[in-house]
CSV table of C-alpha atoms in Angstrom, one decimal:
chain,number,residue,atom,x,y,z
F,1,UNK,CA,-50.7,155.8,89.5
F,2,UNK,CA,-49.8,155.4,85.6
F,3,UNK,CA,-52.2,158.1,83.1
F,4,UNK,CA,-54.5,157.9,80.7
F,5,UNK,CA,-52.3,159.9,78.2
F,6,UNK,CA,-49.1,157.0,79.4
F,7,UNK,CA,-51.4,154.0,79.3
F,8,UNK,CA,-52.5,154.9,75.8
F,9,UNK,CA,-49.4,155.5,74.3
F,10,UNK,CA,-47.6,152.5,76.2
F,11,UNK,CA,-50.4,150.2,74.5
F,12,UNK,CA,-49.6,152.1,71.3
F,13,UNK,CA,-45.8,150.8,70.8
F,14,UNK,CA,-46.2,147.6,72.5
F,15,UNK,CA,-44.8,145.4,70.2
F,16,UNK,CA,-44.6,142.4,72.2
F,17,UNK,CA,-46.5,139.6,70.4
F,18,UNK,CA,-44.1,140.6,66.8
F,19,UNK,CA,-42.5,137.3,67.1
F,20,UNK,CA,-45.3,135.2,67.8
F,21,UNK,CA,-47.4,135.6,65.2
F,22,UNK,CA,-46.1,137.6,62.5
F,23,UNK,CA,-46.7,135.1,59.8
F,24,UNK,CA,-50.0,134.6,60.9
F,25,UNK,CA,-52.3,135.5,58.4
F,26,UNK,CA,-54.5,138.4,58.0
F,27,UNK,CA,-57.3,136.4,55.9
F,28,UNK,CA,-55.7,133.8,54.5
F,29,UNK,CA,-58.6,133.7,52.0
F,30,UNK,CA,-57.6,136.8,50.8
F,31,UNK,CA,-54.3,136.3,50.4
F,32,UNK,CA,-51.1,135.9,52.1
F,33,UNK,CA,-51.2,139.6,54.1
F,34,UNK,CA,-49.1,138.8,57.4
F,35,UNK,CA,-50.1,140.6,61.0
F,36,UNK,CA,-48.9,143.6,61.3
F,37,UNK,CA,-48.6,144.5,65.1
F,38,UNK,CA,-51.6,146.9,65.5
F,39,UNK,CA,-52.7,147.1,69.6
F,40,UNK,CA,-56.4,148.6,69.7
F,41,UNK,CA,-56.3,151.8,71.8
F,42,UNK,CA,-59.6,153.7,72.3
F,43,UNK,CA,-58.8,156.6,74.6
F,44,UNK,CA,-58.8,155.1,78.3
F,45,UNK,CA,-60.9,156.8,80.2
F,46,UNK,CA,-63.0,155.8,83.2
F,47,UNK,CA,-66.0,154.8,82.6
F,48,UNK,CA,-68.8,152.5,84.2
F,49,UNK,CA,-68.6,149.5,82.3
F,50,UNK,CA,-65.4,147.3,81.2
F,51,UNK,CA,-66.4,145.5,78.3
F,52,UNK,CA,-63.0,142.3,77.9
F,53,UNK,CA,-63.1,140.0,74.8
F,54,UNK,CA,-60.7,137.5,73.8
F,55,UNK,CA,-59.1,139.5,71.3
F,56,UNK,CA,-59.7,141.8,68.8
F,57,UNK,CA,-61.3,140.2,65.0
F,58,UNK,CA,-60.8,140.7,62.1
F,59,UNK,CA,-63.2,144.3,61.3
F,60,UNK,CA,-61.3,146.0,64.2
F,61,UNK,CA,-58.6,144.9,63.0
F,62,UNK,CA,-58.7,146.9,59.2
F,63,UNK,CA,-61.3,149.9,61.8
F,64,UNK,CA,-58.8,150.5,64.9
F,65,UNK,CA,-61.2,150.6,66.6
F,66,UNK,CA,-62.7,147.2,69.1
F,67,UNK,CA,-66.1,145.5,68.6
F,68,UNK,CA,-66.8,146.3,65.4
F,69,UNK,CA,-67.8,143.0,64.0
F,70,UNK,CA,-70.6,140.1,64.8
F,71,UNK,CA,-68.8,140.1,68.2
F,72,UNK,CA,-69.8,143.9,69.1
F,73,UNK,CA,-73.4,143.7,66.6
F,74,UNK,CA,-74.3,141.1,68.9
F,75,UNK,CA,-72.9,143.1,72.7
F,76,UNK,CA,-74.5,146.3,71.3
F,77,UNK,CA,-78.1,144.4,70.7
F,78,UNK,CA,-77.7,141.9,73.9
F,79,UNK,CA,-77.1,145.4,75.9
F,80,UNK,CA,-79.6,147.1,74.7
F,81,UNK,CA,-82.8,144.2,75.7
F,82,UNK,CA,-81.0,145.3,79.3
F,83,UNK,CA,-81.5,148.7,79.1
F,84,UNK,CA,-78.1,150.6,77.8
F,85,UNK,CA,-79.1,151.7,74.9
F,86,UNK,CA,-76.9,151.3,71.8
F,87,UNK,CA,-76.2,155.1,71.1
F,88,UNK,CA,-75.1,155.4,74.6
F,89,UNK,CA,-72.3,152.1,74.4
F,90,UNK,CA,-69.7,153.8,73.9
F,91,UNK,CA,-70.7,157.0,76.5
F,92,UNK,CA,-71.0,154.3,79.2
F,93,UNK,CA,-68.7,151.5,78.4
F,94,UNK,CA,-64.8,151.0,77.8
F,95,UNK,CA,-64.5,148.3,75.5
F,96,UNK,CA,-61.5,145.7,76.3
F,97,UNK,CA,-60.1,142.3,75.1
F,98,UNK,CA,-57.7,139.3,77.5
F,99,UNK,CA,-55.0,140.0,74.2
F,100,UNK,CA,-55.5,144.1,72.8
F,101,UNK,CA,-53.7,143.3,68.8
F,102,UNK,CA,-55.9,140.7,66.5
F,103,UNK,CA,-53.1,137.3,66.2
F,104,UNK,CA,-54.3,136.7,62.8
F,105,UNK,CA,-56.3,134.3,61.1
F,106,UNK,CA,-56.4,130.4,61.4
F,107,UNK,CA,-55.4,128.7,57.4
F,108,UNK,CA,-57.7,127.5,55.6
F,109,UNK,CA,-58.4,125.0,52.7
F,110,UNK,CA,-58.0,125.7,49.2
F,111,UNK,CA,-60.9,127.8,47.7
F,112,UNK,CA,-62.1,127.3,51.8
F,113,UNK,CA,-65.1,130.4,52.3
F,114,UNK,CA,-65.6,130.1,56.1
F,115,UNK,CA,-62.5,132.4,58.5
F,116,UNK,CA,-62.1,131.8,62.1
F,117,UNK,CA,-59.6,133.9,64.9
F,118,UNK,CA,-55.9,132.1,66.1
F,119,UNK,CA,-57.1,132.0,69.6
F,120,UNK,CA,-54.7,134.0,71.5
F,121,UNK,CA,-52.1,132.1,73.3
F,122,UNK,CA,-51.1,132.0,77.8
F,123,UNK,CA,-47.8,133.9,76.7
F,124,UNK,CA,-49.6,136.3,74.4
F,125,UNK,CA,-52.0,136.8,77.2
F,126,UNK,CA,-49.4,137.3,80.3
F,127,UNK,CA,-47.7,139.6,77.0
F,128,UNK,CA,-51.0,141.8,78.0
F,129,UNK,CA,-51.7,141.3,81.0
F,130,UNK,CA,-50.9,144.3,82.5
F,131,UNK,CA,-52.4,146.3,79.8
F,132,UNK,CA,-55.3,144.9,80.9
F,133,UNK,CA,-54.7,144.9,84.9
F,134,UNK,CA,-53.7,149.1,84.2
F,135,UNK,CA,-57.2,148.8,81.8
F,136,UNK,CA,-59.2,147.6,85.5
F,137,UNK,CA,-57.4,150.5,87.4
F,138,UNK,CA,-57.4,153.8,85.3
F,139,UNK,CA,-61.2,153.2,84.1
F,140,UNK,CA,-62.9,152.2,87.8
F,141,UNK,CA,-65.5,150.5,86.1
F,142,UNK,CA,-68.6,149.6,88.5
F,143,UNK,CA,-70.0,146.5,85.6
F,144,UNK,CA,-67.1,144.3,84.4
F,145,UNK,CA,-68.6,141.8,81.9
F,146,UNK,CA,-66.3,139.2,80.8
F,147,UNK,CA,-67.3,137.6,77.2
F,148,UNK,CA,-66.2,134.4,77.0
F,149,UNK,CA,-63.9,131.6,78.4
F,150,UNK,CA,-60.2,133.1,77.7
F,151,UNK,CA,-61.1,137.1,79.5
F,152,UNK,CA,-63.1,134.9,81.5
F,153,UNK,CA,-60.2,132.4,82.7
F,154,UNK,CA,-58.1,136.0,82.7
F,155,UNK,CA,-60.3,137.4,85.3
F,156,UNK,CA,-59.5,133.7,87.4
F,157,UNK,CA,-55.6,133.8,87.3
F,158,UNK,CA,-55.6,137.8,88.0
F,159,UNK,CA,-57.8,137.3,91.2
F,160,UNK,CA,-55.8,135.5,91.9
F,161,UNK,CA,-58.0,132.1,91.3
F,162,UNK,CA,-56.8,128.8,89.8
F,163,UNK,CA,-57.5,129.2,85.7
F,164,UNK,CA,-56.9,125.2,85.0
F,165,UNK,CA,-60.2,123.5,83.4
F,166,UNK,CA,-62.1,126.3,84.0
F,167,UNK,CA,-65.6,126.0,81.7
F,168,UNK,CA,-68.1,128.6,81.0
F,169,UNK,CA,-70.7,126.7,82.7
F,170,UNK,CA,-69.8,126.8,85.7
F,171,UNK,CA,-69.5,130.5,85.8
F,172,UNK,CA,-72.8,131.5,83.4
F,173,UNK,CA,-74.9,132.5,86.0
F,174,UNK,CA,-73.0,134.3,88.3
F,175,UNK,CA,-71.0,136.9,89.6
F,176,UNK,CA,-68.2,137.4,90.9
F,177,UNK,CA,-65.9,140.7,92.9
F,178,UNK,CA,-62.7,142.5,91.1
F,179,UNK,CA,-61.5,145.8,93.0
F,180,UNK,CA,-64.8,147.4,93.5
F,181,UNK,CA,-66.8,146.1,90.4
F,182,UNK,CA,-69.4,143.6,89.9
F,183,UNK,CA,-68.0,140.9,87.5
F,184,UNK,CA,-71.2,139.3,85.1
F,185,UNK,CA,-69.8,136.2,83.2
F,186,UNK,CA,-71.5,136.2,79.6
F,187,UNK,CA,-70.5,133.5,77.1
F,188,UNK,CA,-70.0,134.8,73.3
F,189,UNK,CA,-71.9,136.5,71.0
F,190,UNK,CA,-70.7,135.1,68.2
F,191,UNK,CA,-72.5,133.3,66.0
F,192,UNK,CA,-69.9,130.2,65.8
F,193,UNK,CA,-70.5,129.5,69.4
F,194,UNK,CA,-72.2,126.6,70.1
F,195,UNK,CA,-72.7,127.0,73.3
F,196,UNK,CA,-76.2,129.0,72.8
F,197,UNK,CA,-76.9,124.8,71.3
F,198,UNK,CA,-77.8,123.4,75.0
F,199,UNK,CA,-81.4,124.4,76.6
F,200,UNK,CA,-79.3,123.8,80.1
F,201,UNK,CA,-77.1,127.4,78.1
F,202,UNK,CA,-79.8,129.6,77.0
F,203,UNK,CA,-81.2,129.3,80.9
F,204,UNK,CA,-77.7,129.8,81.9
F,205,UNK,CA,-77.9,133.2,79.8
F,206,UNK,CA,-80.9,134.5,80.7
F,207,UNK,CA,-79.6,134.6,84.4
F,208,UNK,CA,-76.6,136.0,83.2
F,209,UNK,CA,-78.5,138.4,81.0
F,210,UNK,CA,-80.6,138.9,84.1
F,211,UNK,CA,-77.8,139.0,86.0
F,212,UNK,CA,-76.4,142.7,84.3
F,213,UNK,CA,-79.4,144.0,84.0
F,214,UNK,CA,-79.4,144.4,87.6
F,215,UNK,CA,-76.2,145.4,87.8
F,216,UNK,CA,-76.8,148.1,85.7
F,217,UNK,CA,-80.1,149.2,87.4
F,218,UNK,CA,-77.9,149.0,90.5
F,219,UNK,CA,-74.7,151.2,88.6
F,220,UNK,CA,-76.4,154.0,85.9
F,221,UNK,CA,-80.1,154.9,87.8
F,222,UNK,CA,-78.5,158.3,86.3
F,223,UNK,CA,-77.6,157.6,83.0
F,224,UNK,CA,-79.9,155.0,82.3
F,225,UNK,CA,-83.6,154.1,81.7
F,226,UNK,CA,-84.3,150.3,82.5
F,227,UNK,CA,-86.4,149.0,79.8
F,228,UNK,CA,-88.5,146.5,81.5
F,229,UNK,CA,-88.7,144.2,78.5
F,230,UNK,CA,-87.4,140.4,79.1
């Protein structure tokens, strides 16, 4: 079985995706600097909750820490609403992503002010597959939260199911199993996501939050005093 230290060292040393995005810009609004392979290594440990996002973003690339940008702050706020306090987030949640490196930014028009992350390619995700599988094994979570369509499809693929054509609308508001963990499917919490604009999707998200509140209550009774907030 892979040790914690061996895993961290192996992830830190990985450069498999370097040829796939070495010409991708860090932030084309600020210049022509290209992405340097930089897996986000936060020190793997057993934790009751595993959070899986799409990939590190620009803030994570610059800080070297997972879930520090807008999406991370959104997740922290939601978990706090459901009873897992912000000041215990890093203690109880192991933050990860389907892809371990920031893949870079999409090109922007001259003078453009909006920047978007590049979506990881299938090759990038497959390069990171062993690391994600090992994280699930080593963290031994009781609850796994997938954030968005990319980690949802990774979950389906890695548990032997067909991910082709999978939609968030079919999974948000339901749960699954991954090893001994209950999986709760969330949409992405980024403000750029239009998924939340549909009333039916907001109902699905409310169901997903209720499911996660119940999962926290079951998995973390000794850690978390759940609030009565809806």
